[in-house]
Every structure is written in structure tokens, then in C-alpha cells.
Amino acid sequence: MIQLVESGGGSVEAGGSLRLSCTASGKTECIYDMSWYRQAPGKEREFVASIDLVRDTGDTTRYADAVKGRFTISHDAAKNTVYLQMNNLEPEDAAMYYCKVETLPCGTTLVPLTFWGQGTQVAVSS
């Protein structure tokens, strides 16, 4: 079981920056991927960025085209925390941002699992 706590959301003007954090607790050694998704009112939840925690060569990060060059995902293993640095925010970035983790079969859990956080709100004014 994994618990996720997100923070860092807020309200900024267009062009501003925010850093979101998502801290995992529980069976964190089972996590192989951490990612951010977002959902704006009336829209479907969409992928923003992800980081592969198992792969040790090549690029371990992926980004949605809409955020490439503006957002950066990173991970602090000691803190079991994934960050999303969001720069040059646009009104279109306003949404509820959700952290998602995926685990490998681990210990007594024989199947991969997915866990979601509660979300943190980002508002961007033009």
C-alpha cells in the first residue's frame, strides 16, 4: 500500500512558476514509476510528466508536448518525493494536478498496482 501527499499548488499570474511535490509513504521500495497528471474542469485527466525510477540508462523522463521545455520532473529518493517544477505557466495549465505511482509486483503483492494522490490545485491568471 502506498500513500501519497501532494503540495505546492496555488494561484499565479501567467509567466509565473510553481513547484509541486508528491511524497510517497508505505511500500515505496515497490515503486517503479512516478508521474503527474492534470484535469481541468470539463476535461479528461491528461498525462503531464513521468519519471522511471528503475531504468538507470538513457532518458528516464517523459513529458506531454504541451509542457516540454517549461516543466521539469525530478525525484529525491531519500525523501521518496517527486517534484514538478512548472515555469512560464500559461492559463491553459490551470487544473487539478494529481500524482500517480505505479508499483511492480512486490513482496506479498503479486500484481502491479497504481495509486493516485488527492490532487493539488493550480490556478493561472492571464
mmCIF file of N, CA and C in Angstrom:
data_model
loop_
_atom_site.group_PDB
_atom_site.id
_atom_site.type_symbol
_atom_site.label_atom_id
_atom_site.label_comp_id
_atom_site.label_asym_id
_atom_site.label_seq_id
_atom_site.Cartn_x
_atom_site.Cartn_y
_atom_site.Cartn_z
ATOM 1 N N MET A 1 0.850 -1.179 0.000
ATOM 2 C CA MET A 1 0.000 0.000 0.000
ATOM 3 C C MET A 1 0.894 1.241 0.000
ATOM 4 N N ILE A 2 0.513 2.221 -0.801
ATOM 5 C CA ILE A 2 1.246 3.482 -0.927
ATOM 6 C C ILE A 2 0.307 4.629 -0.576
ATOM 7 N N GLN A 3 0.794 5.553 0.216
ATOM 8 C CA GLN A 3 0.059 6.785 0.484
ATOM 9 C C GLN A 3 0.809 7.931 -0.170
ATOM 10 N N LEU A 4 0.052 8.859 -0.745
ATOM 11 C CA LEU A 4 0.634 9.992 -1.457
ATOM 12 C C LEU A 4 0.098 11.291 -0.887
ATOM 13 N N VAL A 5 1.011 12.236 -0.664
ATOM 14 C CA VAL A 5 0.623 13.565 -0.199
ATOM 15 C C VAL A 5 1.208 14.587 -1.148
ATOM 16 N N GLU A 6 0.333 15.357 -1.788
ATOM 17 C CA GLU A 6 0.757 16.384 -2.734
ATOM 18 C C GLU A 6 0.698 17.752 -2.069
ATOM 19 N N SER A 7 1.552 18.642 -2.561
ATOM 20 C CA SER A 7 1.532 20.023 -2.096
ATOM 21 C C SER A 7 2.148 20.908 -3.154
ATOM 22 N N GLY A 8 2.030 22.215 -2.944
ATOM 23 C CA GLY A 8 2.689 23.156 -3.833
ATOM 24 C C GLY A 8 1.785 23.893 -4.792
ATOM 25 N N GLY A 9 0.539 23.493 -4.855
ATOM 26 C CA GLY A 9 -0.365 24.202 -5.742
ATOM 27 C C GLY A 9 -0.630 25.615 -5.256
ATOM 28 N N GLY A 10 -1.235 26.404 -6.107
ATOM 29 C CA GLY A 10 -1.549 27.780 -5.741
ATOM 30 C C GLY A 10 -2.031 28.562 -6.935
ATOM 31 N N SER A 11 -2.040 29.858 -6.776
ATOM 32 C CA SER A 11 -2.509 30.752 -7.824
ATOM 33 C C SER A 11 -1.377 31.677 -8.230
ATOM 34 N N VAL A 12 -1.087 31.738 -9.529
ATOM 35 C CA VAL A 12 -0.022 32.594 -10.043
ATOM 36 C C VAL A 12 -0.513 33.311 -11.284
ATOM 37 N N GLU A 13 0.211 34.336 -11.655
ATOM 38 C CA GLU A 13 -0.065 35.015 -12.916
ATOM 39 C C GLU A 13 0.646 34.276 -14.047
ATOM 40 N N ALA A 14 0.143 34.468 -15.242
ATOM 41 C CA ALA A 14 0.780 33.865 -16.410
ATOM 42 C C ALA A 14 2.245 34.277 -16.453
ATOM 43 N N GLY A 15 3.099 33.312 -16.771
ATOM 44 C CA GLY A 15 4.525 33.551 -16.772
ATOM 45 C C GLY A 15 5.206 33.198 -15.467
ATOM 46 N N GLY A 16 4.409 32.942 -14.445
ATOM 47 C CA GLY A 16 4.953 32.608 -13.143
ATOM 48 C C GLY A 16 5.350 31.144 -13.027
ATOM 49 N N SER A 17 5.797 30.771 -11.832
ATOM 50 C CA SER A 17 6.298 29.416 -11.591
ATOM 51 C C SER A 17 5.694 28.844 -10.313
ATOM 52 N N LEU A 18 5.587 27.533 -10.292
ATOM 53 C CA LEU A 18 5.207 26.794 -9.102
ATOM 54 C C LEU A 18 5.989 25.491 -9.087
ATOM 55 N N ARG A 19 6.187 24.960 -7.891
ATOM 56 C CA ARG A 19 6.794 23.636 -7.771
ATOM 57 C C ARG A 19 5.868 22.744 -6.963
ATOM 58 N N LEU A 20 5.418 21.694 -7.587
ATOM 59 C CA LEU A 20 4.571 20.722 -6.916
ATOM 60 C C LEU A 20 5.425 19.615 -6.327
ATOM 61 N N SER A 21 4.978 19.086 -5.194
ATOM 62 C CA SER A 21 5.663 17.977 -4.540
ATOM 63 C C SER A 21 4.677 16.855 -4.278
ATOM 64 N N CYS A 22 5.170 15.652 -4.347
ATOM 65 C CA CYS A 22 4.360 14.478 -4.034
ATOM 66 C C CYS A 22 5.250 13.513 -3.257
ATOM 67 N N THR A 23 4.899 13.303 -1.996
ATOM 68 C CA THR A 23 5.686 12.427 -1.138
ATOM 69 C C THR A 23 4.950 11.113 -0.927
ATOM 70 N N ALA A 24 5.660 10.037 -1.161
ATOM 71 C CA ALA A 24 5.089 8.710 -1.006
ATOM 72 C C ALA A 24 5.538 8.091 0.308
ATOM 73 N N SER A 25 4.648 7.308 0.895
ATOM 74 C CA SER A 25 4.983 6.543 2.092
ATOM 75 C C SER A 25 4.361 5.156 1.963
ATOM 76 N N GLY A 26 4.865 4.246 2.771
ATOM 77 C CA GLY A 26 4.401 2.868 2.676
ATOM 78 C C GLY A 26 5.454 2.023 1.984
ATOM 79 N N LYS A 27 5.008 1.130 1.094
ATOM 80 C CA LYS A 27 5.918 0.206 0.416
ATOM 81 C C LYS A 27 6.604 0.918 -0.767
ATOM 82 N N THR A 28 7.362 1.950 -0.460
ATOM 83 C CA THR A 28 7.955 2.766 -1.518
ATOM 84 C C THR A 28 9.014 2.017 -2.319
ATOM 85 N N GLU A 29 9.562 0.971 -1.762
ATOM 86 C CA GLU A 29 10.584 0.207 -2.494
ATOM 87 C C GLU A 29 9.981 -0.510 -3.694
ATOM 88 N N CYS A 30 8.673 -0.581 -3.748
ATOM 89 C CA CYS A 30 7.990 -1.254 -4.854
ATOM 90 C C CYS A 30 7.689 -0.309 -6.023
ATOM 91 N N ILE A 31 7.903 0.980 -5.834
ATOM 92 C CA ILE A 31 7.549 1.957 -6.860
ATOM 93 C C ILE A 31 8.545 1.914 -8.003
ATOM 94 N N TYR A 32 8.069 1.881 -9.231
ATOM 95 C CA TYR A 32 8.970 1.942 -10.364
ATOM 96 C C TYR A 32 8.718 3.168 -11.241
ATOM 97 N N ASP A 33 7.603 3.822 -11.066
ATOM 98 C CA ASP A 33 7.294 4.983 -11.908
ATOM 99 C C ASP A 33 6.458 5.969 -11.102
ATOM 100 N N MET A 34 6.806 7.248 -11.210
ATOM 101 C CA MET A 34 6.015 8.301 -10.592
ATOM 102 C C MET A 34 5.687 9.329 -11.673
ATOM 103 N N SER A 35 4.480 9.822 -11.632
ATOM 104 C CA SER A 35 4.078 10.729 -12.700
ATOM 105 C C SER A 35 3.081 11.759 -12.193
ATOM 106 N N TRP A 36 2.881 12.773 -13.023
ATOM 107 C CA TRP A 36 1.905 13.812 -12.772
ATOM 108 C C TRP A 36 0.881 13.821 -13.901
ATOM 109 N N TYR A 37 -0.363 13.971 -13.516
ATOM 110 C CA TYR A 37 -1.467 14.155 -14.439
ATOM 111 C C TYR A 37 -2.211 15.417 -14.017
ATOM 112 N N ARG A 38 -3.042 15.915 -14.899
ATOM 113 C CA ARG A 38 -3.844 17.080 -14.547
ATOM 114 C C ARG A 38 -5.224 16.950 -15.166
ATOM 115 N N GLN A 39 -6.164 17.610 -14.526
ATOM 116 C CA GLN A 39 -7.529 17.598 -15.028
ATOM 117 C C GLN A 39 -8.153 18.968 -14.822
ATOM 118 N N ALA A 40 -8.517 19.589 -15.937
ATOM 119 C CA ALA A 40 -9.203 20.868 -15.896
ATOM 120 C C ALA A 40 -10.703 20.625 -15.888
ATOM 121 N N PRO A 41 -11.486 21.576 -15.396
ATOM 122 C CA PRO A 41 -12.940 21.398 -15.360
ATOM 123 C C PRO A 41 -13.511 21.072 -16.732
ATOM 124 N N GLY A 42 -14.322 20.033 -16.806
ATOM 125 C CA GLY A 42 -14.959 19.652 -18.055
ATOM 126 C C GLY A 42 -14.080 18.888 -19.018
ATOM 127 N N LYS A 43 -12.850 18.601 -18.586
ATOM 128 C CA LYS A 43 -11.922 17.881 -19.464
ATOM 129 C C LYS A 43 -11.484 16.576 -18.812
ATOM 130 N N GLU A 44 -10.955 15.694 -19.642
ATOM 131 C CA GLU A 44 -10.450 14.429 -19.130
ATOM 132 C C GLU A 44 -9.082 14.633 -18.472
ATOM 133 N N ARG A 45 -8.763 13.730 -17.571
ATOM 134 C CA ARG A 45 -7.447 13.767 -16.952
ATOM 135 C C ARG A 45 -6.407 13.456 -18.025
ATOM 136 N N GLU A 46 -5.317 14.221 -18.014
ATOM 137 C CA GLU A 46 -4.289 14.043 -19.035
ATOM 138 C C GLU A 46 -2.910 13.914 -18.422
ATOM 139 N N PHE A 47 -2.059 13.195 -19.118
ATOM 140 C CA PHE A 47 -0.679 12.985 -18.698
ATOM 141 C C PHE A 47 0.101 14.287 -18.813
ATOM 142 N N VAL A 48 0.960 14.533 -17.824
ATOM 143 C CA VAL A 48 1.829 15.705 -17.844
ATOM 144 C C VAL A 48 3.293 15.295 -17.941
ATOM 145 N N ALA A 49 3.747 14.474 -17.005
ATOM 146 C CA ALA A 49 5.155 14.088 -16.978
ATOM 147 C C ALA A 49 5.313 12.841 -16.127
ATOM 148 N N SER A 50 6.387 12.093 -16.407
ATOM 149 C CA SER A 50 6.661 10.899 -15.613
ATOM 150 C C SER A 50 8.151 10.690 -15.501
ATOM 151 N N ILE A 51 8.537 9.913 -14.497
ATOM 152 C CA ILE A 51 9.929 9.576 -14.295
ATOM 153 C C ILE A 51 10.018 8.105 -13.909
ATOM 154 N N ASP A 52 10.902 7.408 -14.603
ATOM 155 C CA ASP A 52 11.123 5.982 -14.374
ATOM 156 C C ASP A 52 12.193 5.839 -13.299
ATOM 157 N N LEU A 53 11.876 5.165 -12.214
ATOM 158 C CA LEU A 53 12.803 5.054 -11.089
ATOM 159 C C LEU A 53 13.665 3.805 -11.155
ATOM 160 N N VAL A 54 13.428 2.953 -12.125
ATOM 161 C CA VAL A 54 14.165 1.695 -12.227
ATOM 162 C C VAL A 54 15.233 1.763 -13.305
ATOM 163 N N ARG A 55 14.888 2.370 -14.400
ATOM 164 C CA ARG A 55 15.816 2.459 -15.525
ATOM 165 C C ARG A 55 17.026 3.294 -15.114
ATOM 166 N N ASP A 56 18.215 2.801 -15.391
ATOM 167 C CA ASP A 56 19.405 3.534 -14.973
ATOM 168 C C ASP A 56 20.246 4.042 -16.132
ATOM 169 N N THR A 57 19.758 3.893 -17.351
ATOM 170 C CA THR A 57 20.452 4.442 -18.507
ATOM 171 C C THR A 57 19.455 5.158 -19.397
ATOM 172 N N GLY A 58 19.965 6.110 -20.159
ATOM 173 C CA GLY A 58 19.093 6.839 -21.062
ATOM 174 C C GLY A 58 18.191 7.817 -20.329
ATOM 175 N N ASP A 59 17.277 8.354 -21.060
ATOM 176 C CA ASP A 59 16.360 9.347 -20.513
ATOM 177 C C ASP A 59 15.268 8.654 -19.716
ATOM 178 N N THR A 60 15.159 9.011 -18.456
ATOM 179 C CA THR A 60 14.165 8.367 -17.603
ATOM 180 C C THR A 60 12.894 9.193 -17.475
ATOM 181 N N THR A 61 12.837 10.335 -18.142
ATOM 182 C CA THR A 61 11.680 11.220 -18.019
ATOM 183 C C THR A 61 10.918 11.324 -19.336
ATOM 184 N N ARG A 62 9.629 11.568 -19.223
ATOM 185 C CA ARG A 62 8.756 11.808 -20.369
ATOM 186 C C ARG A 62 7.855 12.983 -20.063
ATOM 187 N N TYR A 63 7.511 13.736 -21.113
ATOM 188 C CA TYR A 63 6.675 14.921 -20.947
ATOM 189 C C TYR A 63 5.609 14.976 -22.023
ATOM 190 N N ALA A 64 4.482 15.524 -21.658
ATOM 191 C CA ALA A 64 3.483 15.860 -22.668
ATOM 192 C C ALA A 64 4.010 16.995 -23.524
ATOM 193 N N ASP A 65 3.648 16.998 -24.783
ATOM 194 C CA ASP A 65 4.138 18.042 -25.690
ATOM 195 C C ASP A 65 3.796 19.439 -25.172
ATOM 196 N N ALA A 66 2.644 19.580 -24.529
ATOM 197 C CA ALA A 66 2.193 20.899 -24.092
ATOM 198 C C ALA A 66 3.078 21.517 -23.019
ATOM 199 N N VAL A 67 3.871 20.705 -22.331
ATOM 200 C CA VAL A 67 4.665 21.226 -21.223
ATOM 201 C C VAL A 67 6.167 21.104 -21.455
ATOM 202 N N LYS A 68 6.574 20.474 -22.545
ATOM 203 C CA LYS A 68 8.002 20.313 -22.820
ATOM 204 C C LYS A 68 8.692 21.657 -22.869
ATOM 205 N N GLY A 69 9.835 21.715 -22.197
ATOM 206 C CA GLY A 69 10.599 22.946 -22.172
ATOM 207 C C GLY A 69 10.177 23.905 -21.079
ATOM 208 N N ARG A 70 9.035 23.660 -20.458
ATOM 209 C CA ARG A 70 8.560 24.531 -19.381
ATOM 210 C C ARG A 70 8.500 23.817 -18.035
ATOM 211 N N PHE A 71 8.183 22.536 -18.051
ATOM 212 C CA PHE A 71 8.053 21.755 -16.826
ATOM 213 C C PHE A 71 9.223 20.778 -16.710
ATOM 214 N N THR A 72 9.627 20.515 -15.471
ATOM 215 C CA THR A 72 10.687 19.551 -15.212
ATOM 216 C C THR A 72 10.268 18.645 -14.066
ATOM 217 N N ILE A 73 10.346 17.345 -14.288
ATOM 218 C CA ILE A 73 10.038 16.381 -13.242
ATOM 219 C C ILE A 73 11.349 15.853 -12.681
ATOM 220 N N SER A 74 11.386 15.688 -11.360
ATOM 221 C CA SER A 74 12.587 15.170 -10.709
ATOM 222 C C SER A 74 12.173 14.349 -9.498
ATOM 223 N N HIS A 75 13.148 13.608 -8.988
ATOM 224 C CA HIS A 75 12.855 12.697 -7.892
ATOM 225 C C HIS A 75 13.958 12.743 -6.864
ATOM 226 N N ASP A 76 13.587 12.813 -5.595
ATOM 227 C CA ASP A 76 14.521 12.734 -4.481
ATOM 228 C C ASP A 76 14.280 11.405 -3.783
ATOM 229 N N ALA A 77 15.184 10.449 -4.024
ATOM 230 C CA ALA A 77 14.986 9.107 -3.485
ATOM 231 C C ALA A 77 15.006 9.091 -1.963
ATOM 232 N N ALA A 78 15.844 9.913 -1.378
ATOM 233 C CA ALA A 78 15.951 9.928 0.084
ATOM 234 C C ALA A 78 14.652 10.394 0.739
ATOM 235 N N LYS A 79 13.908 11.230 0.032
ATOM 236 C CA LYS A 79 12.657 11.772 0.568
ATOM 237 C C LYS A 79 11.431 11.084 -0.019
ATOM 238 N N ASN A 80 11.654 10.131 -0.931
ATOM 239 C CA ASN A 80 10.526 9.474 -1.607
ATOM 240 C C ASN A 80 9.564 10.499 -2.186
ATOM 241 N N THR A 81 10.136 11.512 -2.782
ATOM 242 C CA THR A 81 9.335 12.635 -3.269
ATOM 243 C C THR A 81 9.624 12.898 -4.737
ATOM 244 N N VAL A 82 8.576 13.140 -5.481
ATOM 245 C CA VAL A 82 8.707 13.567 -6.866
ATOM 246 C C VAL A 82 8.247 15.023 -6.952
ATOM 247 N N TYR A 83 8.964 15.787 -7.739
ATOM 248 C CA TYR A 83 8.671 17.204 -7.893
ATOM 249 C C TYR A 83 8.270 17.499 -9.337
ATOM 250 N N LEU A 84 7.479 18.528 -9.489
ATOM 251 C CA LEU A 84 7.180 19.046 -10.820
ATOM 252 C C LEU A 84 7.419 20.555 -10.778
ATOM 253 N N GLN A 85 8.535 20.963 -11.351
ATOM 254 C CA GLN A 85 8.841 22.390 -11.459
ATOM 255 C C GLN A 85 8.145 22.920 -12.701
ATOM 256 N N MET A 86 7.271 23.889 -12.506
ATOM 257 C CA MET A 86 6.487 24.431 -13.605
ATOM 258 C C MET A 86 6.859 25.889 -13.801
ATOM 259 N N ASN A 87 7.456 26.186 -14.922
ATOM 260 C CA ASN A 87 7.867 27.548 -15.256
ATOM 261 C C ASN A 87 7.050 28.083 -16.426
ATOM 262 N N ASN A 88 7.043 29.396 -16.549
ATOM 263 C CA ASN A 88 6.329 30.048 -17.644
ATOM 264 C C ASN A 88 4.898 29.510 -17.766
ATOM 265 N N LEU A 89 4.209 29.505 -16.658
ATOM 266 C CA LEU A 89 2.852 28.953 -16.638
ATOM 267 C C LEU A 89 1.912 29.759 -17.517
ATOM 268 N N GLU A 90 1.005 29.033 -18.134
ATOM 269 C CA GLU A 90 0.014 29.624 -19.024
ATOM 270 C C GLU A 90 -1.379 29.360 -18.446
ATOM 271 N N PRO A 91 -2.355 30.181 -18.801
ATOM 272 C CA PRO A 91 -3.719 29.927 -18.309
ATOM 273 C C PRO A 91 -4.203 28.515 -18.621
ATOM 274 N N GLU A 92 -3.726 27.954 -19.738
ATOM 275 C CA GLU A 92 -4.128 26.598 -20.119
ATOM 276 C C GLU A 92 -3.578 25.534 -19.184
ATOM 277 N N ASP A 93 -2.618 25.908 -18.332
ATOM 278 C CA ASP A 93 -2.052 24.956 -17.369
ATOM 279 C C ASP A 93 -2.907 24.838 -16.106
ATOM 280 N N ALA A 94 -3.882 25.707 -15.949
ATOM 281 C CA ALA A 94 -4.719 25.673 -14.757
ATOM 282 C C ALA A 94 -5.497 24.367 -14.697
ATOM 283 N N ALA A 95 -5.404 23.688 -13.572
ATOM 284 C CA ALA A 95 -6.048 22.373 -13.423
ATOM 285 C C ALA A 95 -5.787 21.852 -12.025
ATOM 286 N N MET A 96 -6.443 20.742 -11.718
ATOM 287 C CA MET A 96 -6.075 19.973 -10.541
ATOM 288 C C MET A 96 -4.967 19.030 -10.985
ATOM 289 N N TYR A 97 -3.862 19.037 -10.276
ATOM 290 C CA TYR A 97 -2.722 18.194 -10.608
ATOM 291 C C TYR A 97 -2.680 17.006 -9.649
ATOM 292 N N TYR A 98 -2.543 15.829 -10.239
ATOM 293 C CA TYR A 98 -2.546 14.582 -9.473
ATOM 294 C C TYR A 98 -1.225 13.848 -9.635
ATOM 295 N N CYS A 99 -0.763 13.308 -8.543
ATOM 296 C CA CYS A 99 0.410 12.443 -8.542
ATOM 297 C C CYS A 99 -0.056 10.994 -8.681
ATOM 298 N N LYS A 100 0.677 10.238 -9.465
ATOM 299 C CA LYS A 100 0.364 8.827 -9.639
ATOM 300 C C LYS A 100 1.638 8.018 -9.489
ATOM 301 N N VAL A 101 1.561 6.905 -8.783
ATOM 302 C CA VAL A 101 2.698 5.998 -8.709
ATOM 303 C C VAL A 101 2.250 4.612 -9.154
ATOM 304 N N GLU A 102 3.196 3.900 -9.731
ATOM 305 C CA GLU A 102 2.947 2.535 -10.168
ATOM 306 C C GLU A 102 3.989 1.634 -9.516
ATOM 307 N N THR A 103 3.531 0.501 -9.048
ATOM 308 C CA THR A 103 4.429 -0.423 -8.369
ATOM 309 C C THR A 103 4.546 -1.727 -9.144
ATOM 310 N N LEU A 104 5.689 -2.349 -9.002
ATOM 311 C CA LEU A 104 5.904 -3.693 -9.524
ATOM 312 C C LEU A 104 5.308 -4.706 -8.552
ATOM 313 N N PRO A 105 5.073 -5.937 -9.008
ATOM 314 C CA PRO A 105 4.755 -6.986 -8.030
ATOM 315 C C PRO A 105 5.866 -7.001 -6.980
ATOM 316 N N CYS A 106 5.475 -7.018 -5.711
ATOM 317 C CA CYS A 106 6.461 -6.782 -4.664
ATOM 318 C C CYS A 106 5.996 -7.444 -3.378
ATOM 319 N N GLY A 107 6.871 -8.229 -2.770
ATOM 320 C CA GLY A 107 6.516 -8.880 -1.527
ATOM 321 C C GLY A 107 5.338 -9.807 -1.714
ATOM 322 N N THR A 108 4.330 -9.624 -0.904
ATOM 323 C CA THR A 108 3.149 -10.474 -0.981
ATOM 324 C C THR A 108 2.149 -9.977 -2.027
ATOM 325 N N THR A 109 2.426 -8.849 -2.630
ATOM 326 C CA THR A 109 1.557 -8.319 -3.692
ATOM 327 C C THR A 109 2.044 -8.847 -5.026
ATOM 328 N N LEU A 110 1.232 -9.654 -5.684
ATOM 329 C CA LEU A 110 1.675 -10.383 -6.864
ATOM 330 C C LEU A 110 1.330 -9.686 -8.172
ATOM 331 N N VAL A 111 0.681 -8.554 -8.077
ATOM 332 C CA VAL A 111 0.303 -7.820 -9.290
ATOM 333 C C VAL A 111 0.791 -6.391 -9.185
ATOM 334 N N PRO A 112 1.035 -5.738 -10.337
ATOM 335 C CA PRO A 112 1.368 -4.309 -10.287
ATOM 336 C C PRO A 112 0.165 -3.504 -9.822
ATOM 337 N N LEU A 113 0.430 -2.412 -9.143
ATOM 338 C CA LEU A 113 -0.641 -1.577 -8.615
ATOM 339 C C LEU A 113 -0.421 -0.116 -9.004
ATOM 340 N N THR A 114 -1.497 0.641 -8.991
ATOM 341 C CA THR A 114 -1.461 2.067 -9.267
ATOM 342 C C THR A 114 -2.132 2.815 -8.121
ATOM 343 N N PHE A 115 -1.503 3.902 -7.694
ATOM 344 C CA PHE A 115 -2.039 4.723 -6.616
ATOM 345 C C PHE A 115 -2.088 6.172 -7.082
ATOM 346 N N TRP A 116 -3.138 6.879 -6.660
ATOM 347 C CA TRP A 116 -3.310 8.284 -7.000
ATOM 348 C C TRP A 116 -3.354 9.128 -5.730
ATOM 349 N N GLY A 117 -2.817 10.338 -5.838
ATOM 350 C CA GLY A 117 -2.973 11.294 -4.764
ATOM 351 C C GLY A 117 -4.302 12.011 -4.856
ATOM 352 N N GLN A 118 -4.544 12.899 -3.890
ATOM 353 C CA GLN A 118 -5.812 13.617 -3.816
ATOM 354 C C GLN A 118 -5.844 14.836 -4.736
ATOM 355 N N GLY A 119 -4.688 15.272 -5.177
ATOM 356 C CA GLY A 119 -4.643 16.410 -6.089
ATOM 357 C C GLY A 119 -4.286 17.709 -5.403
ATOM 358 N N THR A 120 -3.683 18.601 -6.160
ATOM 359 C CA THR A 120 -3.377 19.946 -5.698
ATOM 360 C C THR A 120 -3.753 20.916 -6.817
ATOM 361 N N GLN A 121 -4.416 21.986 -6.454
ATOM 362 C CA GLN A 121 -4.998 22.889 -7.446
ATOM 363 C C GLN A 121 -3.999 23.930 -7.905
ATOM 364 N N VAL A 122 -3.951 24.127 -9.204
ATOM 365 C CA VAL A 122 -3.113 25.169 -9.806
ATOM 366 C C VAL A 122 -4.022 26.115 -10.585
ATOM 367 N N ALA A 123 -3.942 27.389 -10.270
ATOM 368 C CA ALA A 123 -4.705 28.413 -10.980
ATOM 369 C C ALA A 123 -3.729 29.390 -11.613
ATOM 370 N N VAL A 124 -3.976 29.769 -12.853
ATOM 371 C CA VAL A 124 -3.109 30.691 -13.576
ATOM 372 C C VAL A 124 -3.978 31.788 -14.176
ATOM 373 N N SER A 125 -3.710 33.010 -13.787
ATOM 374 C CA SER A 125 -4.483 34.140 -14.301
ATOM 375 C C SER A 125 -3.719 34.819 -15.432
ATOM 376 N N SER A 126 -4.491 35.309 -16.394
ATOM 377 C CA SER A 126 -3.858 35.948 -17.547
ATOM 378 C C SER A 126 -3.700 37.439 -17.332
#
